[in-house]
Short mmCIF file of C-alpha atoms in Angstrom, two decimals:
data_model
loop_
_atom_site.label_atom_id
_atom_site.label_comp_id
_atom_site.label_asym_id
_atom_site.label_seq_id
_atom_site.Cartn_x
_atom_site.Cartn_y
_atom_site.Cartn_z
CA MET A 5 46.97 -19.98 -50.07
CA LYS A 6 48.09 -16.65 -51.51
CA THR A 7 46.64 -16.56 -55.04
CA ALA A 8 46.94 -14.42 -58.18
CA PHE A 9 44.92 -14.49 -61.38
CA VAL A 10 46.19 -13.75 -64.91
CA HIS A 11 43.94 -12.83 -67.84
CA GLU A 12 45.07 -11.55 -71.26
CA TRP A 13 43.13 -8.30 -71.42
CA LEU A 14 40.21 -6.71 -69.63
CA THR A 15 38.63 -4.62 -72.36
CA GLY A 16 35.51 -4.84 -74.48
CA GLY A 17 33.03 -5.60 -71.72
CA PHE A 18 31.99 -8.33 -69.33
CA VAL A 19 31.48 -11.21 -71.76
CA GLY A 20 32.36 -14.92 -72.04
CA SER A 21 35.92 -15.35 -70.77
CA GLU A 22 35.59 -12.41 -68.36
CA LYS A 23 32.53 -14.04 -66.77
CA VAL A 24 34.52 -17.24 -66.30
CA LEU A 25 37.34 -15.23 -64.71
CA ALA A 26 34.87 -13.55 -62.35
CA GLU A 27 33.45 -16.90 -61.20
CA MET A 28 36.93 -18.30 -60.54
CA TRP A 29 37.88 -15.08 -58.76
CA ALA A 30 34.75 -15.47 -56.56
CA VAL A 31 36.33 -18.65 -55.15
CA ARG A 32 39.37 -16.58 -54.06
CA PRO A 33 37.85 -13.07 -53.74
CA GLY A 34 40.24 -10.20 -53.24
CA SER A 35 43.09 -11.90 -55.10
CA PRO A 36 44.94 -9.58 -57.50
CA ILE A 37 44.42 -9.90 -61.25
CA TYR A 38 47.28 -9.35 -63.70
CA THR A 39 46.38 -8.37 -67.25
CA LEU A 40 48.12 -6.80 -70.25
CA VAL A 41 45.62 -3.92 -70.58
CA HIS A 42 42.56 -2.82 -68.62
CA ASN A 43 39.71 -0.43 -69.40
CA PRO A 44 37.94 0.12 -66.04
CA GLY A 45 34.87 1.67 -67.69
CA ASP A 46 34.06 -1.63 -69.40
CA PHE A 47 33.59 -3.32 -66.03
CA ALA A 48 31.53 -0.81 -64.08
CA GLY A 49 28.77 -2.61 -62.23
CA THR A 50 30.37 -6.05 -62.66
CA PRO A 51 31.99 -8.29 -60.01
CA LEU A 52 35.41 -7.20 -61.32
CA GLU A 53 34.77 -3.47 -60.88
CA HIS A 54 36.70 -3.15 -57.61
CA ALA A 55 39.27 -5.90 -58.14
CA GLU A 56 42.95 -5.15 -57.54
CA ILE A 57 44.29 -5.11 -61.10
CA TYR A 58 47.88 -4.80 -62.37
CA THR A 59 48.67 -4.09 -66.03
CA SER A 60 51.68 -4.41 -68.35
CA ALA A 61 53.65 -1.68 -70.10
CA ILE A 62 51.28 -2.01 -73.09
CA GLN A 63 48.68 -0.15 -71.00
CA HIS A 64 50.78 3.01 -71.43
CA TRP A 65 51.86 2.59 -75.04
CA PRO A 66 50.19 4.70 -77.79
CA ARG A 67 46.52 3.59 -77.94
CA GLY A 68 47.56 0.49 -76.05
CA VAL A 69 44.13 -0.05 -74.48
CA GLN A 70 42.18 0.59 -77.68
CA ASN A 71 44.47 -1.17 -80.18
CA TYR A 72 46.19 -3.72 -77.98
CA ARG A 73 45.95 -6.42 -80.67
CA THR A 74 48.49 -4.53 -82.79
CA TYR A 75 51.02 -5.23 -80.05
CA LEU A 76 50.67 -9.02 -80.35
CA PRO A 77 54.40 -9.53 -81.15
CA PHE A 78 55.26 -7.99 -77.76
CA MET A 79 52.70 -9.87 -75.67
CA PRO A 80 54.78 -12.99 -74.90
CA TYR A 81 57.57 -10.79 -73.52
CA GLN A 82 55.16 -8.58 -71.58
CA ILE A 83 53.24 -11.44 -69.97
CA GLU A 84 56.56 -12.78 -68.68
CA GLN A 85 57.34 -9.49 -66.91
CA PHE A 86 54.71 -9.93 -64.20
CA ASP A 87 56.37 -10.71 -60.87
CA LEU A 88 54.27 -13.51 -59.42
CA THR A 89 56.85 -14.76 -56.92
CA PRO A 90 54.80 -13.71 -53.83
CA TYR A 91 52.00 -16.15 -54.65
CA ASP A 92 51.54 -19.83 -53.81
CA THR A 93 48.95 -20.41 -56.55
CA VAL A 94 48.68 -18.78 -59.98
CA ILE A 95 45.46 -19.21 -62.00
CA SER A 96 45.59 -18.12 -65.62
CA SER A 97 42.53 -17.60 -67.81
CA SER A 98 43.98 -18.02 -71.27
CA HIS A 99 42.97 -17.81 -74.92
CA ALA A 100 46.22 -16.24 -76.12
CA VAL A 101 49.29 -15.69 -73.92
CA ALA A 102 48.16 -15.73 -70.26
CA LYS A 103 49.29 -19.31 -69.67
CA GLY A 104 52.86 -18.21 -70.47
CA VAL A 105 53.49 -16.39 -67.19
CA LEU A 106 56.66 -17.33 -65.34
CA VAL A 107 56.23 -19.35 -62.15
CA GLY A 108 58.68 -21.01 -59.80
CA ALA A 109 59.10 -24.69 -58.98
CA GLY A 110 57.32 -24.27 -55.66
CA GLN A 111 54.29 -22.53 -57.11
CA LEU A 112 51.12 -24.15 -58.46
CA HIS A 113 49.94 -22.95 -61.89
CA ILE A 114 46.43 -23.88 -63.04
CA SER A 115 45.48 -22.67 -66.51
CA TYR A 116 41.86 -22.52 -67.67
CA ILE A 117 42.10 -22.73 -71.46
CA HIS A 118 39.29 -21.10 -73.42
CA SER A 119 41.24 -22.03 -76.56
CA PRO A 120 44.81 -22.41 -77.74
CA ILE A 121 45.66 -19.29 -79.80
CA ARG A 122 43.25 -19.86 -82.67
CA TYR A 123 44.79 -17.43 -85.17
CA ALA A 124 48.20 -19.04 -84.65
CA TRP A 125 46.96 -22.64 -84.77
CA ASP A 126 43.52 -23.77 -86.00
CA LEU A 127 42.53 -20.57 -87.82
CA TYR A 128 45.99 -19.63 -89.10
CA GLN A 129 45.23 -19.86 -92.84
CA GLN A 130 41.74 -18.41 -92.44
CA TYR A 131 43.13 -15.46 -90.47
CA LEU A 132 45.70 -14.70 -93.16
CA ARG A 133 43.05 -14.82 -95.91
CA GLU A 134 40.56 -12.63 -94.08
CA ALA A 135 43.27 -10.11 -93.17
CA ASN A 136 44.48 -10.10 -96.79
CA LEU A 137 47.91 -11.29 -95.65
CA THR A 138 48.59 -14.06 -98.15
CA ARG A 139 51.39 -12.33 -100.09
CA GLY A 140 53.70 -9.37 -99.88
CA VAL A 141 56.00 -7.92 -97.23
CA LYS A 142 53.26 -7.46 -94.59
CA ALA A 143 52.14 -11.05 -95.12
CA THR A 144 55.67 -12.35 -94.65
CA LEU A 145 56.09 -10.36 -91.44
CA ALA A 146 52.73 -11.58 -90.12
CA LYS A 147 53.64 -15.20 -90.87
CA MET A 148 57.00 -14.78 -89.13
CA VAL A 149 55.33 -13.32 -86.03
CA LEU A 150 52.78 -16.13 -85.86
CA HIS A 151 55.54 -18.70 -86.38
CA TYR A 152 57.36 -17.23 -83.37
CA ILE A 153 54.08 -17.18 -81.37
CA ARG A 154 53.53 -20.90 -82.08
CA ILE A 155 57.03 -21.83 -80.91
CA TRP A 156 56.67 -19.73 -77.75
CA ASP A 157 53.13 -20.94 -77.05
CA ASN A 158 54.12 -24.59 -77.32
CA SER A 159 57.17 -24.14 -75.12
CA THR A 160 55.15 -22.49 -72.33
CA ALA A 161 52.94 -25.55 -71.85
CA ASN A 162 55.59 -26.84 -69.44
CA ARG A 163 54.91 -23.86 -67.17
CA VAL A 164 51.43 -25.20 -66.34
CA ASP A 165 50.77 -27.84 -63.66
CA VAL A 166 47.10 -28.41 -64.43
CA PHE A 167 45.16 -27.62 -67.61
CA LEU A 168 41.42 -27.04 -67.45
CA ALA A 169 39.43 -26.80 -70.70
CA ASN A 170 36.03 -25.23 -71.33
CA SER A 171 34.83 -28.22 -73.41
CA GLU A 172 35.84 -31.67 -74.64
CA TYR A 173 36.42 -29.99 -78.01
CA VAL A 174 39.03 -27.68 -76.52
CA ALA A 175 40.54 -30.48 -74.41
CA LYS A 176 41.25 -32.38 -77.65
CA ARG A 177 42.90 -29.28 -79.10
CA VAL A 178 44.97 -28.82 -75.93
CA TRP A 179 46.23 -32.38 -76.37
CA ARG A 180 46.95 -31.88 -80.06
CA THR A 181 48.76 -28.57 -79.48
CA TYR A 182 50.60 -29.20 -76.21
CA ARG A 183 50.39 -33.00 -75.74
CA ARG A 184 48.92 -32.43 -72.28
CA PRO A 185 45.61 -33.73 -70.86
CA ALA A 186 43.03 -31.20 -69.69
CA ARG A 187 40.17 -31.62 -67.22
CA VAL A 188 36.92 -30.30 -68.69
CA LEU A 189 35.11 -27.67 -66.61
CA TYR A 190 32.22 -26.15 -68.56
CA PRO A 191 31.85 -22.36 -68.27
CA PRO A 192 29.18 -20.87 -66.01
CA VAL A 193 25.94 -19.56 -67.51
CA GLU A 194 23.66 -17.08 -65.72
CA VAL A 195 20.59 -19.28 -66.05
CA ALA A 196 18.59 -17.43 -63.39
CA ARG A 197 18.24 -14.22 -65.42
CA PHE A 198 16.15 -15.94 -68.12
CA ASP A 199 12.41 -16.71 -68.09
CA HIS A 200 11.38 -19.87 -69.97
CA THR A 201 7.65 -19.64 -69.23
CA ARG A 202 6.63 -17.00 -71.77
CA PRO A 203 4.70 -17.79 -74.97
CA ARG A 204 6.81 -18.29 -78.10
CA GLU A 205 6.36 -15.79 -80.92
CA ASP A 206 6.89 -16.09 -84.68
CA PHE A 207 10.46 -14.86 -85.08
CA TYR A 208 13.92 -16.43 -85.01
CA LEU A 209 16.80 -14.89 -83.08
CA ALA A 210 20.58 -14.73 -83.60
CA MET A 211 23.17 -12.93 -81.49
CA SER A 212 26.91 -12.57 -81.95
CA ARG A 213 29.81 -10.28 -82.65
CA PHE A 214 29.87 -9.52 -86.38
CA VAL A 215 33.19 -11.16 -87.22
CA PRO A 216 33.77 -13.68 -90.02
CA TYR A 217 33.98 -16.94 -88.10
CA LYS A 218 30.66 -16.28 -86.30
CA LYS A 219 28.88 -16.64 -89.70
CA ILE A 220 26.16 -14.06 -89.01
CA ASP A 221 26.22 -13.29 -92.74
CA LEU A 222 25.25 -16.91 -93.43
CA ILE A 223 22.28 -16.72 -91.05
CA VAL A 224 21.06 -13.40 -92.49
CA GLU A 225 21.43 -14.55 -96.10
CA THR A 226 19.55 -17.78 -95.37
CA PHE A 227 16.62 -16.11 -93.64
CA THR A 228 16.43 -13.41 -96.30
CA ARG A 229 16.01 -16.14 -98.91
CA LEU A 230 13.48 -17.97 -96.74
CA ASP A 231 11.61 -14.72 -96.04
CA LYS A 232 11.17 -15.74 -92.40
CA PRO A 233 11.30 -13.15 -89.59
CA LEU A 234 14.75 -12.89 -88.02
CA VAL A 235 16.03 -10.58 -85.27
CA VAL A 236 19.80 -10.15 -84.94
CA ILE A 237 21.60 -8.69 -81.91
CA GLY A 238 25.23 -7.61 -82.13
CA SER A 239 27.75 -5.44 -83.91
CA GLY A 240 31.29 -5.58 -85.20
CA PRO A 241 33.54 -5.15 -88.24
CA ASP A 242 31.21 -7.10 -90.57
CA PHE A 243 28.10 -5.04 -89.76
CA GLU A 244 27.88 -3.29 -93.14
CA LYS A 245 28.49 -6.56 -95.00
CA VAL A 246 25.67 -8.22 -93.07
CA LYS A 247 23.39 -5.23 -93.50
CA ALA A 248 23.78 -5.44 -97.28
CA LEU A 249 22.53 -9.05 -97.17
CA ALA A 250 19.51 -8.34 -94.99
CA GLY A 251 16.03 -8.31 -96.50
CA PRO A 252 12.99 -6.51 -95.04
CA ASN A 253 12.24 -9.58 -92.89
CA VAL A 254 15.52 -9.14 -90.97
CA GLN A 255 15.93 -6.69 -88.07
CA LEU A 256 19.49 -5.73 -87.10
CA LEU A 257 19.29 -4.29 -83.57
CA GLY A 258 22.99 -3.72 -82.86
CA ARG A 259 24.28 -4.22 -79.31
CA GLN A 260 21.54 -4.53 -76.70
CA SER A 261 21.32 -4.66 -72.91
CA ASP A 262 21.11 -7.91 -70.98
CA GLU A 263 17.45 -7.15 -70.31
CA VAL A 264 16.61 -6.89 -74.01
CA VAL A 265 18.57 -10.06 -74.78
CA ALA A 266 16.72 -12.01 -72.07
CA ASP A 267 13.38 -10.67 -73.29
CA LEU A 268 13.97 -11.70 -76.92
CA MET A 269 15.38 -15.11 -75.98
CA GLY A 270 12.29 -15.72 -73.86
CA ARG A 271 9.95 -15.01 -76.80
CA CYS A 272 11.74 -16.24 -79.93
CA LYS A 273 10.63 -19.27 -81.92
CA ALA A 274 14.21 -20.61 -81.95
CA PHE A 275 17.76 -19.38 -81.59
CA VAL A 276 20.11 -19.78 -84.58
CA PHE A 277 23.84 -20.35 -84.08
CA ALA A 278 26.22 -20.93 -87.01
CA ALA A 279 29.72 -20.64 -85.49
CA ASP A 280 32.29 -23.36 -84.87
CA GLU A 281 32.81 -22.35 -81.23
CA ASP A 282 35.07 -23.68 -78.52
CA PHE A 283 32.09 -23.82 -76.16
CA GLY A 284 29.50 -21.14 -76.96
CA ILE A 285 27.77 -19.60 -73.93
CA VAL A 286 25.03 -17.86 -75.96
CA PRO A 287 23.28 -21.07 -77.14
CA VAL A 288 23.14 -22.22 -73.51
CA GLU A 289 21.65 -18.85 -72.51
CA ALA A 290 18.98 -19.34 -75.18
CA GLN A 291 18.20 -22.77 -73.76
CA ALA A 292 17.97 -21.24 -70.28
CA ALA A 293 15.20 -19.08 -71.76
CA GLY A 294 13.47 -22.23 -73.04
CA ALA A 295 14.34 -21.56 -76.71
CA PRO A 296 15.22 -24.45 -79.02
CA VAL A 297 18.56 -23.98 -80.81
CA ILE A 298 19.34 -24.51 -84.49
CA ALA A 299 23.12 -24.97 -84.35
CA TYR A 300 26.06 -25.82 -86.58
CA GLY A 301 26.94 -29.39 -85.67
CA LYS A 302 30.58 -28.90 -84.79
CA GLY A 303 32.59 -27.72 -81.80
CA GLY A 304 31.12 -26.92 -78.42
CA SER A 305 27.52 -26.98 -79.66
CA LEU A 306 27.72 -30.78 -79.84
CA GLU A 307 28.20 -30.76 -76.06
CA THR A 308 25.48 -28.25 -75.16
CA VAL A 309 22.61 -28.95 -77.59
CA VAL A 310 20.73 -32.28 -77.50
CA PRO A 311 19.19 -33.29 -80.87
CA ASP A 312 15.37 -33.40 -80.88
CA ARG A 313 15.35 -32.50 -77.20
CA THR A 314 16.83 -29.00 -77.05
CA GLY A 315 17.52 -28.30 -80.74
CA VAL A 316 18.60 -29.49 -84.18
CA PHE A 317 21.93 -29.41 -86.02
CA PHE A 318 23.00 -28.55 -89.55
CA GLY A 319 26.08 -30.20 -91.00
CA GLN A 320 27.68 -27.51 -93.16
CA GLN A 321 28.11 -23.75 -92.92
CA SER A 322 26.08 -23.16 -96.06
CA VAL A 323 22.73 -21.63 -96.97
CA GLU A 324 21.46 -24.98 -98.22
CA SER A 325 22.37 -26.86 -95.04
CA LEU A 326 20.93 -24.21 -92.72
CA THR A 327 17.76 -24.06 -94.85
CA ARG A 328 17.26 -27.80 -94.42
CA ALA A 329 17.78 -27.48 -90.66
CA VAL A 330 15.16 -24.72 -90.38
CA GLY A 331 12.71 -26.93 -92.29
CA LEU A 332 13.52 -29.88 -90.03
CA PHE A 333 12.99 -27.73 -86.94
CA GLU A 334 9.61 -26.54 -88.13
CA GLU A 335 8.56 -30.14 -88.80
CA ARG A 336 9.58 -31.14 -85.26
CA GLN A 337 8.50 -28.09 -83.25
CA HIS A 338 6.11 -30.25 -81.25
CA LEU A 339 9.06 -32.18 -79.78
CA PHE A 340 10.49 -29.19 -77.94
CA ASP A 341 9.33 -28.39 -74.42
CA ALA A 342 10.56 -25.16 -72.79
CA GLY A 343 10.73 -26.76 -69.34
CA THR A 344 12.87 -29.65 -70.60
CA ILE A 345 15.18 -27.24 -72.43
CA ARG A 346 15.53 -25.08 -69.30
CA ARG A 347 16.37 -28.07 -67.09
CA HIS A 348 19.15 -29.03 -69.49
CA ALA A 349 20.60 -25.50 -69.32
CA GLU A 350 20.51 -25.48 -65.50
CA GLN A 351 23.37 -27.97 -65.49
CA PHE A 352 25.64 -25.06 -66.48
CA ARG A 353 24.60 -22.79 -63.59
CA PRO A 354 27.34 -20.68 -61.90
CA GLU A 355 26.94 -22.39 -58.53
CA ARG A 356 27.93 -25.71 -60.06
CA PHE A 357 30.96 -24.15 -61.76
CA ARG A 358 32.17 -22.51 -58.54
CA ALA A 359 31.76 -25.71 -56.52
CA GLN A 360 33.66 -27.79 -59.04
CA PHE A 361 36.40 -25.19 -59.51
CA ALA A 362 36.84 -24.96 -55.73
CA ALA A 363 37.16 -28.75 -55.52
CA ILE A 364 39.73 -28.79 -58.33
CA LEU A 365 41.71 -25.96 -56.73
CA GLN A 366 41.77 -27.63 -53.32
CA THR A 367 42.76 -31.00 -54.80
CA ALA A 368 45.61 -29.48 -56.83
CA GLU A 369 46.94 -27.47 -53.89
CA GLN A 370 46.87 -30.46 -51.57
CA ALA A 371 48.68 -32.60 -54.13
CA LYS A 372 51.33 -29.94 -54.66
CA ALA A 373 51.85 -29.48 -50.92
CA SER A 374 52.26 -33.23 -50.36
CA GLY A 375 54.72 -33.67 -53.23
CA HIS A 376 52.30 -35.47 -55.54
CA ASP A 377 51.41 -34.66 -59.15
CA PRO A 378 48.58 -32.04 -59.22
CA GLU A 379 47.63 -32.95 -62.79
CA ARG A 380 47.12 -36.62 -61.94
CA ALA A 381 45.15 -35.73 -58.81
CA VAL A 382 42.80 -33.39 -60.70
CA LEU A 383 42.23 -35.84 -63.53
CA ALA A 384 41.27 -38.51 -60.98
CA LEU A 385 38.92 -36.20 -59.02
CA PRO A 386 35.31 -37.50 -59.20
CA LEU A 387 32.98 -34.68 -60.29
CA GLU A 388 29.37 -34.73 -61.48
CA ARG A 389 29.31 -34.79 -65.27
CA ILE A 390 26.93 -32.99 -67.62
#
């Protein structure tokens, strides 16, 4: 089957959603990828380095690659300009507008949803507050744009034959937003690059982009008060804010290579994760390295961390709640075995993802070709569950 992939933007490095795209692309290697903007330098040395990639007009607009988010009002129109008529199957990897591509009645469209557009739906009010867009002319314009995005986003759900979701948490949000069922296919995690056999050392580890909803400031403030050693990997807009909260027991390392990340995950006492994530690949990576996880008990973490077996949860995004969870972890350290934690993480290995995605793709294409409902066929497909 002649296949094309669609992904919102290929900038900022080979991270979560891009790794998922690469694994899906590996099932149909050589297929073209359509994206709004592309920075080739960010993908040197990755599986997508030599992919055939087509971009939108935004690629050539002033600072389109660097500041593509400022062109959000134009993205629905631009994603609809891709001519996908030569393809039998279209696979979109979507957390914003990719699922809105135009397809014909004879084409199959499978959309892997990392999340419905969070700043237009779930995080709408939070986004406006953090962007200081609660009042004034700019605020009114922003609200109007997001209102239009919501209407467009909801209407484009009918352009998708089969929804896949990266977690049960996201599948519920897909149903709430679009009133469509989604088959859960957990993202792939590069388990093999982590070593779980090394001795644990006396420091905690956190890693994330420094943006508000990741709650790195909460982790740093908590460990500063506890005066327990904490190492933090990552950078972003909130770096200076976080730095101001950090005591002498906290090391802020900035962005680090995969090798450094794997080394620290393999030695840390526990990994700390405070975000309400759709899935959250990083906590699974930590478990692949045999590290217990102290996680906020909401979102995807509830599907990837097993209480008292691979980690502990805290119930609120507050210093007090996280402090209690750290104390609980230290009381129960003896319960955590690196080999058991690693075996749990191996369920998310890339080979499993590729095999299940290939089965879903084949089932949907066969159903479409025989005149049956691809969505019903995929939902009924028996697959090994995690």
